[in-house]
Amino acid sequence: MTAHGNHEGRPTLEDVAAFAGVSRSTASRALNDDPNVSARAREAVRAAAADLGYSPNQAARSLVTRRTGAVAVVLSEPEEVLLGDPYRTAVMRAGYRELAATGIQMVLMFCDGRADLTRTLRFLEGGHVDGALVFAPHQADPLPRALRLLRLPVVFGGPAGGVARGVHVIDFDNESGARLAVEHLVSRGRRRIATVAGPQDQTAAVHRLSGWRKTLADAGLDSAGLAEEADFTLDGGRIAMDRLLAREPTLDAVFVASDVMAAGVLQSLGAAGRRVPADVAVVGFDDHPALAAAMNPPLTTVHQDPAAQVRQMVATLTTLLAGETLPPRRQVLPVSLTLRESA
């Protein structure tokens, strides 16, 4: 008769202990990798668990270890904005893949500003998750400051709502990305280089605008009147480009702070009879594979990799969850320029 034949139903921890010839407490500590359990006892318990087909009850284990095996991915934006943003969609996919690879369940949360703040904080501090990966791009967002009061490991993807110190941040080099874009346009002989900037309540958009302005100054080119702000949407990009063309009809290039807005910029230029890139060269930011390469013409754009960002965020968070000391710091990931036909 096999070991399984001695048991009806699901094997218990007591069964494992008896089969291994140890006490129930020793079996429990061995399965939880207690360093005080001898190697011989640990091997006997693991062999017994494998032979019996025993798997610990996760709910019971969480009561002992105070771990849930889940991590929240918190996106602090209105739902309608998130679901229409290719970058945030890529972040959600990468979060699921990276966490699943470490055996962690992802809990996806949307936090729509102050209206959802109390609900979000109550959930996060309620013992439902072990930590959180948080994307809170708006400078005035109250969520990052509120999270610092919780005893919960948190890693931020991008600027932490204006909180500059004491937090773990994995960000992209947005200013350098803008510099790459503008330097490329200058190298192609463009001299009236406009920009469609993102909303200036978001730190990434501020840095991209700053990079555009500084690079023009370094090249001895004027930036006055050549900037228009939009809201990271296709319609926002189109309207902003309409305004730029009306105000500065001699512009010959435009750096756009997101690929989604760049799609609107191309619509505006086409409606105005401007050829791209013959009349106006266009460079975007994001390099989303399903969007940038499919534009007409295909979009030259600054490449950033959300999967790499999330991978580093998960690595940082799992280090914190393991109890290792990790001083809070801002890690900056590099960007590059992907050349296509629009510039």
CSV table of C-alpha atoms in Angstrom, one decimal, residues 70-253:
chain,number,residue,atom,x,y,z
A,70,ALA,CA,-0.3,39.1,-3.3
A,71,VAL,CA,1.0,42.5,-4.4
A,72,ALA,CA,-1.1,45.5,-5.5
A,73,VAL,CA,-0.4,47.4,-8.7
A,74,VAL,CA,-1.9,50.8,-8.1
A,75,LEU,CA,-2.5,53.2,-11.0
A,76,SER,CA,-3.4,56.6,-9.7
A,77,GLU,CA,-5.4,57.9,-12.7
A,78,PRO,CA,-9.0,57.9,-13.8
A,79,GLU,CA,-10.1,54.6,-15.3
A,80,GLU,CA,-11.0,56.1,-18.7
A,81,VAL,CA,-7.5,57.7,-19.0
A,82,LEU,CA,-5.7,54.4,-18.1
A,83,LEU,CA,-7.5,52.1,-20.5
A,84,GLY,CA,-6.8,54.4,-23.4
A,85,ASP,CA,-3.1,54.8,-22.7
A,86,PRO,CA,-0.8,52.2,-24.4
A,87,TYR,CA,2.0,52.8,-21.9
A,88,ARG,CA,-0.2,52.1,-18.9
A,89,THR,CA,-1.7,49.1,-20.6
A,90,ALA,CA,1.9,47.8,-21.1
A,91,VAL,CA,2.6,48.4,-17.4
A,92,MET,CA,-0.4,46.3,-16.4
A,93,ARG,CA,0.7,43.4,-18.7
A,94,ALA,CA,4.3,43.6,-17.5
A,95,GLY,CA,3.1,43.7,-13.9
A,96,TYR,CA,1.1,40.5,-14.3
A,97,ARG,CA,4.0,38.7,-16.1
A,98,GLU,CA,6.7,39.7,-13.7
A,99,LEU,CA,4.8,39.0,-10.5
A,100,ALA,CA,3.5,35.7,-11.8
A,101,ALA,CA,7.0,34.6,-12.5
A,102,THR,CA,7.8,35.0,-8.8
A,103,GLY,CA,4.7,33.2,-7.7
A,104,ILE,CA,3.0,36.4,-6.6
A,105,GLN,CA,-0.7,37.2,-7.3
A,106,MET,CA,-1.3,40.7,-8.8
A,107,VAL,CA,-4.1,42.8,-7.4
A,108,LEU,CA,-4.9,45.7,-9.9
A,109,MET,CA,-6.2,48.9,-8.4
A,110,PHE,CA,-7.3,52.2,-9.9
A,111,CYS,CA,-7.2,55.3,-7.6
A,112,ASP,CA,-9.0,58.2,-9.1
A,113,GLY,CA,-7.6,61.0,-7.0
A,114,ARG,CA,-8.9,62.1,-3.7
A,115,ALA,CA,-12.3,60.5,-4.3
A,116,ASP,CA,-10.7,57.0,-4.1
A,117,LEU,CA,-7.9,57.8,-1.6
A,118,THR,CA,-9.6,56.5,1.6
A,119,ARG,CA,-10.8,53.3,-0.1
A,120,THR,CA,-7.3,52.6,-1.5
A,121,LEU,CA,-5.5,53.2,1.7
A,122,ARG,CA,-8.0,51.2,3.7
A,123,PHE,CA,-7.4,48.2,1.4
A,124,LEU,CA,-3.6,48.5,1.4
A,125,GLU,CA,-3.3,48.7,5.1
A,126,GLY,CA,-5.9,46.0,5.7
A,127,GLY,CA,-3.5,43.1,5.3
A,128,HIS,CA,-4.7,42.1,1.8
A,129,VAL,CA,-1.4,42.5,0.1
A,130,ASP,CA,2.3,42.3,1.1
A,131,GLY,CA,3.4,45.4,-0.9
A,132,ALA,CA,2.6,47.7,-3.7
A,133,LEU,CA,3.9,48.9,-7.1
A,134,VAL,CA,2.5,52.4,-7.5
A,135,PHE,CA,2.2,54.7,-10.5
A,136,ALA,CA,1.2,58.2,-9.4
A,137,PRO,CA,2.5,60.7,-12.0
A,138,HIS,CA,0.7,63.9,-10.9
A,139,GLN,CA,2.7,66.2,-8.7
A,140,ALA,CA,-0.3,67.1,-6.4
A,141,ASP,CA,-1.4,63.5,-5.9
A,142,PRO,CA,-1.9,62.9,-2.2
A,143,LEU,CA,-1.5,59.1,-2.5
A,144,PRO,CA,2.4,58.9,-2.3
A,145,ARG,CA,2.5,61.0,0.9
A,146,ALA,CA,-0.3,59.0,2.5
A,147,LEU,CA,1.5,55.7,1.6
A,148,ARG,CA,4.6,56.8,3.5
A,149,LEU,CA,2.5,56.6,6.7
A,150,LEU,CA,1.7,52.9,6.1
A,151,ARG,CA,4.0,50.1,7.1
A,152,LEU,CA,3.9,48.6,3.7
A,153,PRO,CA,6.7,48.1,1.2
A,154,VAL,CA,6.1,50.4,-1.8
A,155,VAL,CA,8.0,51.0,-5.0
A,156,PHE,CA,7.0,53.8,-7.3
A,157,GLY,CA,7.1,53.7,-11.1
A,158,GLY,CA,8.2,57.2,-12.1
A,159,PRO,CA,7.9,60.4,-10.0
A,160,ALA,CA,6.2,59.7,-6.8
A,161,GLY,CA,3.6,62.5,-6.9
A,162,GLY,CA,6.1,65.2,-5.9
A,163,VAL,CA,7.6,63.2,-3.1
A,164,ALA,CA,11.4,63.4,-3.7
A,165,ARG,CA,13.0,61.7,-0.8
A,166,GLY,CA,12.6,58.6,1.3
A,167,VAL,CA,10.9,56.4,-1.3
A,168,HIS,CA,12.0,53.8,-3.8
A,169,VAL,CA,11.5,55.1,-7.4
A,170,ILE,CA,12.3,53.5,-10.8
A,171,ASP,CA,12.1,56.2,-13.5
A,172,PHE,CA,13.1,56.9,-17.0
A,173,ASP,CA,15.5,59.6,-18.1
A,174,ASN,CA,12.8,61.9,-19.6
A,175,GLU,CA,15.0,64.9,-20.0
A,176,SER,CA,17.7,63.0,-21.9
A,177,GLY,CA,15.0,61.5,-24.1
A,178,ALA,CA,13.8,64.9,-25.1
A,179,ARG,CA,17.4,65.9,-25.8
A,180,LEU,CA,17.9,62.9,-28.1
A,181,ALA,CA,14.8,63.9,-30.0
A,182,VAL,CA,15.7,67.6,-30.5
A,183,GLU,CA,19.4,66.9,-31.3
A,184,HIS,CA,18.3,64.5,-34.0
A,185,LEU,CA,16.0,67.2,-35.5
A,186,VAL,CA,18.8,69.8,-35.4
A,187,SER,CA,21.2,67.3,-37.1
A,188,ARG,CA,18.6,67.1,-39.9
A,189,GLY,CA,18.8,70.8,-40.5
A,190,ARG,CA,15.5,71.8,-38.7
A,191,ARG,CA,15.6,75.2,-37.1
A,192,ARG,CA,12.0,76.0,-36.1
A,193,ILE,CA,11.4,73.1,-33.7
A,194,ALA,CA,8.2,73.2,-31.8
A,195,THR,CA,6.9,70.9,-29.1
A,196,VAL,CA,3.6,69.5,-28.0
A,197,ALA,CA,4.2,69.1,-24.3
A,198,GLY,CA,2.4,66.9,-21.9
A,199,PRO,CA,0.4,68.3,-18.9
A,200,GLN,CA,2.7,70.2,-16.6
A,201,ASP,CA,1.3,68.7,-13.4
A,202,GLN,CA,3.1,65.5,-14.3
A,203,THR,CA,6.9,65.5,-13.6
A,204,ALA,CA,7.7,63.4,-16.7
A,205,ALA,CA,6.1,66.0,-18.9
A,206,VAL,CA,7.9,68.8,-17.1
A,207,HIS,CA,11.3,67.0,-17.7
A,208,ARG,CA,10.5,66.4,-21.4
A,209,LEU,CA,9.6,70.1,-21.9
A,210,SER,CA,12.8,71.1,-20.1
A,211,GLY,CA,14.9,68.9,-22.3
A,212,TRP,CA,13.4,70.4,-25.4
A,213,ARG,CA,14.0,74.0,-24.2
A,214,LYS,CA,17.6,73.3,-23.0
A,215,THR,CA,18.6,71.6,-26.2
A,216,LEU,CA,17.3,74.4,-28.4
A,217,ALA,CA,19.2,76.9,-26.2
A,218,ASP,CA,22.4,74.8,-26.6
A,219,ALA,CA,21.9,74.9,-30.4
A,220,GLY,CA,21.4,78.6,-30.4
A,221,LEU,CA,17.8,78.2,-31.5
A,222,ASP,CA,14.8,80.2,-30.4
A,223,SER,CA,12.0,78.5,-28.4
A,224,ALA,CA,9.6,81.4,-27.9
A,225,GLY,CA,6.1,80.7,-28.9
A,226,LEU,CA,6.9,77.2,-30.1
A,227,ALA,CA,5.4,75.2,-27.1
A,228,GLU,CA,1.8,74.1,-26.7
A,229,GLU,CA,0.6,71.9,-23.8
A,230,ALA,CA,-1.9,69.0,-24.3
A,231,ASP,CA,-3.3,66.2,-22.2
A,232,PHE,CA,-1.5,63.0,-23.6
A,233,THR,CA,-4.5,62.2,-25.8
A,234,LEU,CA,-4.9,62.0,-29.6
A,235,ASP,CA,-7.4,64.9,-29.6
A,236,GLY,CA,-5.1,66.9,-27.4
A,237,GLY,CA,-2.2,66.5,-29.8
A,238,ARG,CA,-4.3,67.4,-32.8
A,239,ILE,CA,-5.7,70.6,-31.2
A,240,ALA,CA,-2.3,71.6,-29.9
A,241,MET,CA,-0.8,71.2,-33.4
A,242,ASP,CA,-3.6,73.3,-34.9
A,243,ARG,CA,-2.7,76.1,-32.5
A,244,LEU,CA,1.0,75.9,-33.3
A,245,LEU,CA,0.4,76.0,-37.0
A,246,ALA,CA,-1.9,79.0,-36.7
A,247,ARG,CA,0.7,80.8,-34.5
A,248,GLU,CA,4.0,79.7,-36.1
A,249,PRO,CA,3.3,78.7,-39.7
A,250,THR,CA,7.0,78.5,-40.5
A,251,LEU,CA,7.8,75.7,-38.0
A,252,ASP,CA,9.6,72.8,-39.7
A,253,ALA,CA,9.7,70.2,-36.9
